[in-house]
PDB file of C-alpha atoms in Angstrom:
ATOM      1  CA  UNK A  22      15.558 -24.348  -7.628  1.00 44.00           C
ATOM      2  CA  UNK A  23      13.901 -21.455  -5.671  1.00 43.00           C
ATOM      3  CA  UNK A  24      14.531 -22.281  -1.712  1.00 42.00           C
ATOM      4  CA  UNK A  25      11.654 -21.630   0.895  1.00 46.00           C
ATOM      5  CA  UNK A  26      10.755 -18.385   1.345  1.00 49.00           C
ATOM      6  CA  UNK A  27       7.459 -16.440   0.626  1.00 57.00           C
ATOM      7  CA  UNK A  28       6.616 -13.062  -0.205  1.00 65.00           C
ATOM      8  CA  UNK A  29       4.118 -13.143   3.085  1.00 68.00           C
ATOM      9  CA  UNK A  30       2.448  -9.802   2.292  1.00 77.00           C
ATOM     10  CA  UNK A  31       1.197 -11.198  -1.327  1.00 85.00           C
ATOM     11  CA  UNK A  32      -1.590 -13.663  -1.112  1.00 90.00           C
ATOM     12  CA  UNK A  33      -1.425 -16.915  -2.973  1.00 93.00           C
ATOM     13  CA  UNK A  34      -4.002 -18.697  -5.278  1.00 91.00           C
ATOM     14  CA  UNK A  35      -3.495 -21.183  -7.121  1.00 91.00           C
ATOM     15  CA  UNK A  36      -3.983 -21.330 -10.891  1.00 90.00           C
ATOM     16  CA  UNK A  37      -3.837 -23.795 -13.386  1.00 88.00           C
ATOM     17  CA  UNK A  38      -2.168 -23.644 -16.088  1.00 90.00           C
ATOM     18  CA  UNK A  39       0.362 -21.626 -14.678  1.00 91.00           C
ATOM     19  CA  UNK A  40       2.152 -19.610 -18.471  1.00 93.00           C
ATOM     20  CA  UNK A  41       4.312 -16.270 -18.442  1.00 95.00           C
ATOM     21  CA  UNK A  42       2.114 -13.922 -19.734  1.00 94.00           C
ATOM     22  CA  UNK A  43      -2.162 -13.049 -19.129  1.00 94.00           C
ATOM     23  CA  UNK A  44      -4.722 -14.634 -17.843  1.00 94.00           C
ATOM     24  CA  UNK A  45      -7.997 -14.267 -17.080  1.00 93.00           C
ATOM     25  CA  UNK A  46      -8.533 -15.930 -13.523  1.00 92.00           C
ATOM     26  CA  UNK A  47     -12.181 -17.170 -13.152  1.00 91.00           C
ATOM     27  CA  UNK A  48     -14.416 -19.774 -10.912  1.00 88.00           C
ATOM     28  CA  UNK A  49     -13.558 -18.889  -6.567  1.00 87.00           C
ATOM     29  CA  UNK A  50     -10.550 -18.202  -7.328  1.00 89.00           C
ATOM     30  CA  UNK A  51     -11.519 -14.218  -9.111  1.00 90.00           C
ATOM     31  CA  UNK A  52     -14.905 -15.161  -7.009  1.00 88.00           C
ATOM     32  CA  UNK A  53     -12.553 -14.106  -3.488  1.00 87.00           C
ATOM     33  CA  UNK A  54      -9.848 -12.468  -5.179  1.00 90.00           C
ATOM     34  CA  UNK A  55     -12.699  -9.986  -5.712  1.00 87.00           C
ATOM     35  CA  UNK A  56     -15.841  -9.893  -3.632  1.00 84.00           C
ATOM     36  CA  UNK A  57     -13.893 -10.988  -0.679  1.00 86.00           C
ATOM     37  CA  UNK A  58      -9.647  -9.123  -1.068  1.00 87.00           C
ATOM     38  CA  UNK A  59     -11.801  -6.297  -3.041  1.00 89.00           C
ATOM     39  CA  UNK A  60      -8.725  -6.444  -5.218  1.00 90.00           C
ATOM     40  CA  UNK A  61      -7.916  -3.653  -7.859  1.00 91.00           C
ATOM     41  CA  UNK A  62      -5.606  -2.790 -10.852  1.00 92.00           C
ATOM     42  CA  UNK A  63      -2.201  -2.485  -9.932  1.00 93.00           C
ATOM     43  CA  UNK A  64      -2.618  -4.890  -7.252  1.00 93.00           C
ATOM     44  CA  UNK A  65      -0.186  -7.997  -7.037  1.00 94.00           C
ATOM     45  CA  UNK A  66      -0.520 -11.434  -6.605  1.00 92.00           C
ATOM     46  CA  UNK A  67       1.001 -14.735  -6.056  1.00 94.00           C
ATOM     47  CA  UNK A  68      -0.282 -17.004  -8.092  1.00 94.00           C
ATOM     48  CA  UNK A  69       0.938 -21.362  -7.886  1.00 93.00           C
ATOM     49  CA  UNK A  70      -0.614 -24.875  -9.792  1.00 92.00           C
ATOM     50  CA  UNK A  71      -0.169 -27.914  -7.388  1.00 90.00           C
ATOM     51  CA  UNK A  72       3.182 -29.357  -9.511  1.00 90.00           C
ATOM     52  CA  UNK A  73       5.810 -27.220  -7.594  1.00 92.00           C
ATOM     53  CA  UNK A  74       5.650 -23.822 -10.082  1.00 93.00           C
ATOM     54  CA  UNK A  75       4.423 -20.379  -8.611  1.00 93.00           C
ATOM     55  CA  UNK A  76       4.655 -16.138  -9.642  1.00 94.00           C
ATOM     56  CA  UNK A  77       3.947 -13.356  -9.236  1.00 94.00           C
ATOM     57  CA  UNK A  78       1.391 -11.093 -11.149  1.00 94.00           C
ATOM     58  CA  UNK A  79      -0.416  -8.365 -10.921  1.00 94.00           C
ATOM     59  CA  UNK A  80      -4.272  -7.656 -11.534  1.00 93.00           C
ATOM     60  CA  UNK A  81      -5.063  -5.721 -14.936  1.00 93.00           C
ATOM     61  CA  UNK A  82      -8.965  -6.322 -14.733  1.00 92.00           C
ATOM     62  CA  UNK A  83     -12.168  -6.774 -13.596  1.00 88.00           C
ATOM     63  CA  UNK A  84     -14.411  -7.886 -15.691  1.00 81.00           C
ATOM     64  CA  UNK A  85     -18.159  -9.373 -13.501  1.00 76.00           C
ATOM     65  CA  UNK A  86     -17.216 -12.584 -11.936  1.00 85.00           C
ATOM     66  CA  UNK A  87     -13.421 -12.339 -13.822  1.00 91.00           C
ATOM     67  CA  UNK A  88     -10.189 -10.752 -13.012  1.00 92.00           C
ATOM     68  CA  UNK A  89      -7.728 -10.802 -15.752  1.00 92.00           C
ATOM     69  CA  UNK A  90      -3.768 -10.423 -14.880  1.00 93.00           C
ATOM     70  CA  UNK A  91      -0.436 -10.466 -15.347  1.00 94.00           C
ATOM     71  CA  UNK A  92       1.374 -13.136 -15.131  1.00 93.00           C
ATOM     72  CA  UNK A  93       5.072 -12.482 -14.377  1.00 94.00           C
ATOM     73  CA  UNK A  94       7.820 -14.730 -14.529  1.00 95.00           C
ATOM     74  CA  UNK A  95       7.248 -18.776 -13.787  1.00 94.00           C
ATOM     75  CA  UNK A  96       9.127 -20.335 -10.862  1.00 94.00           C
ATOM     76  CA  UNK A  97      10.246 -24.281  -9.446  1.00 92.00           C
ATOM     77  CA  UNK A  98      10.150 -23.351  -5.853  1.00 89.00           C
ATOM     78  CA  UNK A  99      11.252 -26.278  -3.311  1.00 85.00           C
ATOM     79  CA  UNK A 100       8.772 -25.980  -0.147  1.00 89.00           C
ATOM     80  CA  UNK A 101       8.143 -30.297   0.429  1.00 92.00           C
ATOM     81  CA  UNK A 102       9.522 -31.913   2.851  1.00 93.00           C
ATOM     82  CA  UNK A 103      11.996 -34.102   1.979  1.00 91.00           C
ATOM     83  CA  UNK A 104       9.781 -37.168   3.726  1.00 92.00           C
ATOM     84  CA  UNK A 105       7.576 -38.332   1.604  1.00 93.00           C
ATOM     85  CA  UNK A 106       4.326 -39.150   4.349  1.00 96.00           C
ATOM     86  CA  UNK A 107       1.040 -40.579   3.991  1.00 97.00           C
ATOM     87  CA  UNK A 108      -1.452 -39.312   6.302  1.00 98.00           C
ATOM     88  CA  UNK A 109      -4.453 -41.797   6.206  1.00 98.00           C
ATOM     89  CA  UNK A 110      -7.393 -40.530   8.667  1.00 98.00           C
ATOM     90  CA  UNK A 111     -10.154 -42.247   9.142  1.00 97.00           C
ATOM     91  CA  UNK A 112     -13.771 -40.163   8.561  1.00 96.00           C
ATOM     92  CA  UNK A 113     -15.131 -38.775  12.247  1.00 91.00           C
ATOM     93  CA  UNK A 114     -17.993 -36.405  13.190  1.00 89.00           C
ATOM     94  CA  UNK A 115     -19.054 -32.150  12.185  1.00 88.00           C
ATOM     95  CA  UNK A 116     -15.496 -30.211  10.693  1.00 92.00           C
ATOM     96  CA  UNK A 117     -12.935 -32.165  12.135  1.00 93.00           C
ATOM     97  CA  UNK A 118     -12.165 -34.304   8.463  1.00 95.00           C
ATOM     98  CA  UNK A 119     -12.028 -30.734   7.164  1.00 96.00           C
ATOM     99  CA  UNK A 120      -9.343 -29.650   9.918  1.00 96.00           C
ATOM    100  CA  UNK A 121      -7.580 -32.329   9.690  1.00 97.00           C
ATOM    101  CA  UNK A 122      -6.838 -32.284   6.028  1.00 97.00           C
ATOM    102  CA  UNK A 123      -5.797 -28.753   6.111  1.00 97.00           C
ATOM    103  CA  UNK A 124      -3.428 -29.360   9.679  1.00 98.00           C
ATOM    104  CA  UNK A 125      -1.959 -31.218   7.943  1.00 97.00           C
ATOM    105  CA  UNK A 126      -1.356 -30.217   4.764  1.00 98.00           C
ATOM    106  CA  UNK A 127       0.334 -27.145   6.174  1.00 97.00           C
ATOM    107  CA  UNK A 128       2.603 -29.471   8.113  1.00 97.00           C
ATOM    108  CA  UNK A 129       3.869 -31.273   4.650  1.00 96.00           C
ATOM    109  CA  UNK A 130       1.807 -34.431   4.318  1.00 97.00           C
ATOM    110  CA  UNK A 131       2.468 -35.224   0.689  1.00 97.00           C
ATOM    111  CA  UNK A 132      -0.918 -36.981   0.384  1.00 98.00           C
ATOM    112  CA  UNK A 133      -4.105 -38.158   2.274  1.00 98.00           C
ATOM    113  CA  UNK A 134      -6.184 -41.045   2.991  1.00 98.00           C
ATOM    114  CA  UNK A 135      -9.697 -40.494   4.095  1.00 98.00           C
ATOM    115  CA  UNK A 136     -10.653 -43.845   5.486  1.00 98.00           C
ATOM    116  CA  UNK A 137     -14.416 -45.108   6.789  1.00 97.00           C
ATOM    117  CA  UNK A 138     -13.500 -47.001  10.094  1.00 97.00           C
ATOM    118  CA  UNK A 139     -15.826 -49.652  11.237  1.00 95.00           C
ATOM    119  CA  UNK A 140     -16.284 -46.986  14.082  1.00 94.00           C
ATOM    120  CA  UNK A 141     -16.895 -44.008  12.475  1.00 95.00           C
ATOM    121  CA  UNK A 142     -19.209 -41.722  14.193  1.00 92.00           C
ATOM    122  CA  UNK A 143     -20.490 -40.854  10.136  1.00 92.00           C
ATOM    123  CA  UNK A 144     -20.261 -42.488   7.026  1.00 93.00           C
ATOM    124  CA  UNK A 145     -20.614 -40.839   3.528  1.00 94.00           C
ATOM    125  CA  UNK A 146     -23.059 -42.822   0.889  1.00 93.00           C
ATOM    126  CA  UNK A 147     -21.194 -43.834  -1.985  1.00 93.00           C
ATOM    127  CA  UNK A 148     -23.514 -41.163  -3.959  1.00 94.00           C
ATOM    128  CA  UNK A 149     -21.825 -38.174  -2.125  1.00 94.00           C
ATOM    129  CA  UNK A 150     -18.320 -39.481  -1.869  1.00 96.00           C
ATOM    130  CA  UNK A 151     -17.356 -37.377  -4.681  1.00 95.00           C
ATOM    131  CA  UNK A 152     -18.914 -34.267  -3.563  1.00 95.00           C
ATOM    132  CA  UNK A 153     -17.558 -34.961  -0.186  1.00 95.00           C
ATOM    133  CA  UNK A 154     -14.459 -34.647  -2.021  1.00 96.00           C
ATOM    134  CA  UNK A 155     -14.605 -32.226  -3.728  1.00 95.00           C
ATOM    135  CA  UNK A 156     -15.315 -29.865  -0.467  1.00 95.00           C
ATOM    136  CA  UNK A 157     -11.882 -31.523   1.825  1.00 96.00           C
ATOM    137  CA  UNK A 158     -10.012 -30.799  -1.990  1.00 96.00           C
ATOM    138  CA  UNK A 159     -10.688 -27.061  -1.826  1.00 94.00           C
ATOM    139  CA  UNK A 160      -9.332 -26.690   1.984  1.00 96.00           C
ATOM    140  CA  UNK A 161      -6.604 -28.758   1.089  1.00 97.00           C
ATOM    141  CA  UNK A 162      -5.754 -26.099  -1.944  1.00 94.00           C
ATOM    142  CA  UNK A 163      -6.826 -23.105   0.899  1.00 93.00           C
ATOM    143  CA  UNK A 164      -4.338 -24.673   3.348  1.00 96.00           C
ATOM    144  CA  UNK A 165      -1.515 -24.946   0.331  1.00 95.00           C
ATOM    145  CA  UNK A 166      -2.626 -21.059  -0.381  1.00 92.00           C
ATOM    146  CA  UNK A 167      -2.274 -20.284   3.332  1.00 92.00           C
ATOM    147  CA  UNK A 168       0.659 -21.860   3.890  1.00 93.00           C
ATOM    148  CA  UNK A 169       3.065 -21.214   1.263  1.00 93.00           C
ATOM    149  CA  UNK A 170       3.225 -24.760  -0.064  1.00 94.00           C
ATOM    150  CA  UNK A 171       4.133 -24.498  -4.495  1.00 93.00           C
ATOM    151  CA  UNK A 172       2.398 -29.024  -3.848  1.00 95.00           C
ATOM    152  CA  UNK A 173      -0.882 -29.419  -3.639  1.00 96.00           C
ATOM    153  CA  UNK A 174      -1.252 -33.159  -1.341  1.00 97.00           C
ATOM    154  CA  UNK A 175      -2.966 -36.231  -3.523  1.00 97.00           C
ATOM    155  CA  UNK A 176      -6.855 -37.187  -1.581  1.00 98.00           C
ATOM    156  CA  UNK A 177      -8.259 -40.019  -1.547  1.00 97.00           C
ATOM    157  CA  UNK A 178     -10.811 -41.911   0.062  1.00 98.00           C
ATOM    158  CA  UNK A 179     -11.759 -45.864   0.438  1.00 97.00           C
ATOM    159  CA  UNK A 180     -14.528 -47.039   2.224  1.00 96.00           C
ATOM    160  CA  UNK A 181     -13.240 -49.610   4.463  1.00 96.00           C
ATOM    161  CA  UNK A 182      -9.868 -49.871   6.742  1.00 97.00           C
ATOM    162  CA  UNK A 183      -9.476 -52.104   4.619  1.00 97.00           C
ATOM    163  CA  UNK A 184      -9.601 -50.386   1.549  1.00 97.00           C
ATOM    164  CA  UNK A 185      -7.138 -47.620   2.145  1.00 97.00           C
ATOM    165  CA  UNK A 186      -4.696 -50.217   3.993  1.00 96.00           C
ATOM    166  CA  UNK A 187      -4.748 -51.960  -0.016  1.00 96.00           C
ATOM    167  CA  UNK A 188      -4.212 -47.811  -0.897  1.00 96.00           C
ATOM    168  CA  UNK A 189      -1.108 -47.841   1.121  1.00 95.00           C
ATOM    169  CA  UNK A 190      -0.187 -50.839   0.569  1.00 93.00           C
ATOM    170  CA  UNK A 191       3.187 -49.153  -1.428  1.00 91.00           C
ATOM    171  CA  UNK A 192       4.901 -47.741   0.804  1.00 92.00           C
ATOM    172  CA  UNK A 193       7.575 -49.639   3.062  1.00 91.00           C
ATOM    173  CA  UNK A 194       7.304 -47.967   6.649  1.00 93.00           C
ATOM    174  CA  UNK A 195       2.720 -48.092   7.010  1.00 96.00           C
ATOM    175  CA  UNK A 196       2.733 -47.438  11.214  1.00 97.00           C
ATOM    176  CA  UNK A 197      -0.901 -48.019  13.053  1.00 97.00           C
ATOM    177  CA  UNK A 198      -1.933 -45.710  16.169  1.00 97.00           C
ATOM    178  CA  UNK A 199      -3.009 -47.417  18.684  1.00 95.00           C
ATOM    179  CA  UNK A 200      -3.046 -46.526  22.053  1.00 92.00           C
ATOM    180  CA  UNK A 201      -2.529 -50.243  23.446  1.00 91.00           C
ATOM    181  CA  UNK A 202       0.722 -50.653  21.447  1.00 94.00           C
ATOM    182  CA  UNK A 203       4.128 -51.903  23.032  1.00 93.00           C
ATOM    183  CA  UNK A 204       6.341 -49.232  21.115  1.00 94.00           C
ATOM    184  CA  UNK A 205       6.432 -46.145  21.146  1.00 94.00           C
ATOM    185  CA  UNK A 206       5.756 -43.851  17.812  1.00 94.00           C
ATOM    186  CA  UNK A 207       9.346 -42.767  17.577  1.00 90.00           C
ATOM    187  CA  UNK A 208      10.786 -45.970  17.471  1.00 91.00           C
ATOM    188  CA  UNK A 209      10.161 -46.180  14.025  1.00 89.00           C
ATOM    189  CA  UNK A 210      11.321 -44.287  12.823  1.00 83.00           C
ATOM    190  CA  UNK A 211      13.889 -43.978  10.302  1.00 73.00           C
ATOM    191  CA  UNK A 212      17.062 -42.547   9.886  1.00 64.00           C
ATOM    192  CA  UNK A 213      17.074 -42.232   5.869  1.00 63.00           C
ATOM    193  CA  UNK A 214      14.686 -38.864   5.456  1.00 64.00           C
ATOM    194  CA  UNK A 215      13.858 -39.965   1.579  1.00 69.00           C
ATOM    195  CA  UNK A 216      11.440 -43.265   2.645  1.00 83.00           C
ATOM    196  CA  UNK A 217       8.386 -42.697   2.411  1.00 91.00           C
ATOM    197  CA  UNK A 218       6.091 -43.945   5.937  1.00 93.00           C
ATOM    198  CA  UNK A 219       2.205 -44.453   6.474  1.00 96.00           C
ATOM    199  CA  UNK A 220       0.764 -43.245   9.228  1.00 97.00           C
ATOM    200  CA  UNK A 221      -2.700 -44.570   9.662  1.00 98.00           C
ATOM    201  CA  UNK A 222      -5.416 -42.910  12.553  1.00 97.00           C
ATOM    202  CA  UNK A 223      -9.105 -44.016  13.864  1.00 96.00           C
ATOM    203  CA  UNK A 224     -12.015 -42.874  14.869  1.00 95.00           C
ATOM    204  CA  UNK A 225     -13.125 -41.502  17.834  1.00 90.00           C
ATOM    205  CA  UNK A 226     -13.352 -44.451  19.092  1.00 87.00           C
ATOM    206  CA  UNK A 227     -10.260 -46.792  18.451  1.00 92.00           C
ATOM    207  CA  UNK A 228      -9.225 -48.916  15.331  1.00 95.00           C
ATOM    208  CA  UNK A 229     -11.729 -52.335  15.853  1.00 96.00           C
ATOM    209  CA  UNK A 230      -9.371 -55.451  16.410  1.00 95.00           C
ATOM    210  CA  UNK A 231     -10.201 -56.794  13.754  1.00 96.00           C
ATOM    211  CA  UNK A 232      -9.178 -53.924  12.220  1.00 97.00           C
ATOM    212  CA  UNK A 233      -5.969 -54.387  13.406  1.00 96.00           C
ATOM    213  CA  UNK A 234      -5.908 -57.890  12.515  1.00 96.00           C
ATOM    214  CA  UNK A 235      -6.181 -56.938   9.156  1.00 97.00           C
ATOM    215  CA  UNK A 236      -3.416 -54.569   9.378  1.00 97.00           C
ATOM    216  CA  UNK A 237      -0.784 -56.027  10.915  1.00 95.00           C
ATOM    217  CA  UNK A 238      -1.952 -58.939   8.830  1.00 95.00           C
ATOM    218  CA  UNK A 239      -1.165 -57.293   5.911  1.00 93.00           C
ATOM    219  CA  UNK A 240       1.990 -55.981   7.261  1.00 94.00           C
ATOM    220  CA  UNK A 241       1.712 -52.635   9.298  1.00 96.00           C
ATOM    221  CA  UNK A 242       2.880 -52.491  12.621  1.00 96.00           C
ATOM    222  CA  UNK A 243       1.051 -50.560  15.618  1.00 96.00           C
ATOM    223  CA  UNK A 244       2.743 -47.453  17.421  1.00 96.00           C
ATOM    224  CA  UNK A 245       1.289 -45.507  20.596  1.00 94.00           C
ATOM    225  CA  UNK A 246       1.556 -41.669  20.726  1.00 93.00           C
ATOM    226  CA  UNK A 247       2.402 -41.701  24.718  1.00 87.00           C
ATOM    227  CA  UNK A 248       0.002 -42.592  27.829  1.00 89.00           C
ATOM    228  CA  UNK A 249      -2.492 -39.356  27.503  1.00 88.00           C
ATOM    229  CA  UNK A 250      -5.142 -41.333  25.154  1.00 88.00           C
ATOM    230  CA  UNK A 251      -6.140 -38.152  22.691  1.00 91.00           C
ATOM    231  CA  UNK A 252      -9.278 -37.956  20.708  1.00 92.00           C
ATOM    232  CA  UNK A 253      -9.098 -38.810  17.136  1.00 93.00           C
ATOM    233  CA  UNK A 254      -8.277 -35.105  15.597  1.00 94.00           C
ATOM    234  CA  UNK A 255      -5.331 -33.970  17.797  1.00 95.00           C
ATOM    235  CA  UNK A 256      -3.849 -38.233  17.344  1.00 96.00           C
ATOM    236  CA  UNK A 257      -2.842 -37.871  13.480  1.00 96.00           C
ATOM    237  CA  UNK A 258      -2.441 -34.587  13.788  1.00 97.00           C
ATOM    238  CA  UNK A 259       0.731 -35.113  17.179  1.00 96.00           C
ATOM    239  CA  UNK A 260       1.758 -38.153  14.600  1.00 97.00           C
ATOM    240  CA  UNK A 261       2.968 -35.678  11.790  1.00 97.00           C
ATOM    241  CA  UNK A 262       3.719 -33.057  13.419  1.00 96.00           C
ATOM    242  CA  UNK A 263       6.973 -35.822  15.679  1.00 94.00           C
ATOM    243  CA  UNK A 264       7.145 -37.368  12.835  1.00 94.00           C
ATOM    244  CA  UNK A 265       7.500 -34.762  10.412  1.00 94.00           C
ATOM    245  CA  UNK A 266       9.973 -33.263  13.908  1.00 91.00           C
ATOM    246  CA  UNK A 267      11.963 -36.167  13.724  1.00 89.00           C
ATOM    247  CA  UNK A 268      12.491 -37.864  10.264  1.00 87.00           C
ATOM    248  CA  UNK A 269      11.539 -35.104   8.070  1.00 88.00           C
ATOM    249  CA  UNK A 270      11.651 -30.760   7.782  1.00 88.00           C
ATOM    250  CA  UNK A 271       9.877 -28.770  10.033  1.00 86.00           C
ATOM    251  CA  UNK A 272      12.384 -27.294  13.465  1.00 80.00           C
ATOM    252  CA  UNK A 273      15.490 -28.495  11.035  1.00 70.00           C
ATOM    253  CA  UNK A 274      17.216 -25.935   9.106  1.00 61.00           C
ATOM    254  CA  UNK A 275      17.281 -23.949   6.068  1.00 58.00           C
ATOM    255  CA  UNK A 276      19.848 -24.542   3.746  1.00 53.00           C
ATOM    256  CA  UNK A 277      22.021 -22.413   4.586  1.00 42.00           C
ATOM    257  CA  UNK A 278      21.361 -21.415   7.754  1.00 45.00           C
ATOM    258  CA  UNK A 279      23.728 -23.213  11.259  1.00 43.00           C
ATOM    259  CA  UNK A 280      22.963 -26.422  12.552  1.00 43.00           C
TER     260      UNK A 280
END
């Protein structure tokens, strides 16, 4: 398995399945290569399959909305945090869900759950869910390409806080952010870096009283971040960064580095 590190000079793009040899790229990836990067034959790019493998490829030709490449050696690459961290975050207005998804992927989350909280300013209609999730998956994939990840985090939707609780019931440690909680988030963090953790962050107005009751009844613990009230998107990302810094790989020495 290849350790962390990628050549920043090569643009990265998703492609699955990924095998050594000729490959015809189409869809959004080919569009980006053709219309944005304007690649030429002979240029090198890097491809990843979202399942932990990547490879360098050489552009052979551009054919309309398709790009032909020759894929080199496909290698398994390790750039994932040792901490299996799930972030469940409430729907919020504007582009905040996309922003939270993008930045949390860069910070190393393994899974994302977006849910409609009682106080969420916006709600997705049933017929819009698939479209919204498709857009969020594009954001997640793009964040993986940008930051060098080779494993694409899973993304699921829950139409209520209760549904989010059900989707994350298998996580041994489940922490819901609440500005009025008695204990700080750092007090709950495990020393075992492989213990799956789930963080849940509410909407702009915070979690409703009945949602907090449902969480605690389901075995969740509440935790505060600090003395100030943070915006929904700030709270979610600050919590992820704190957990990754104390129990994950954020700021940790790479393999072989002096400690």
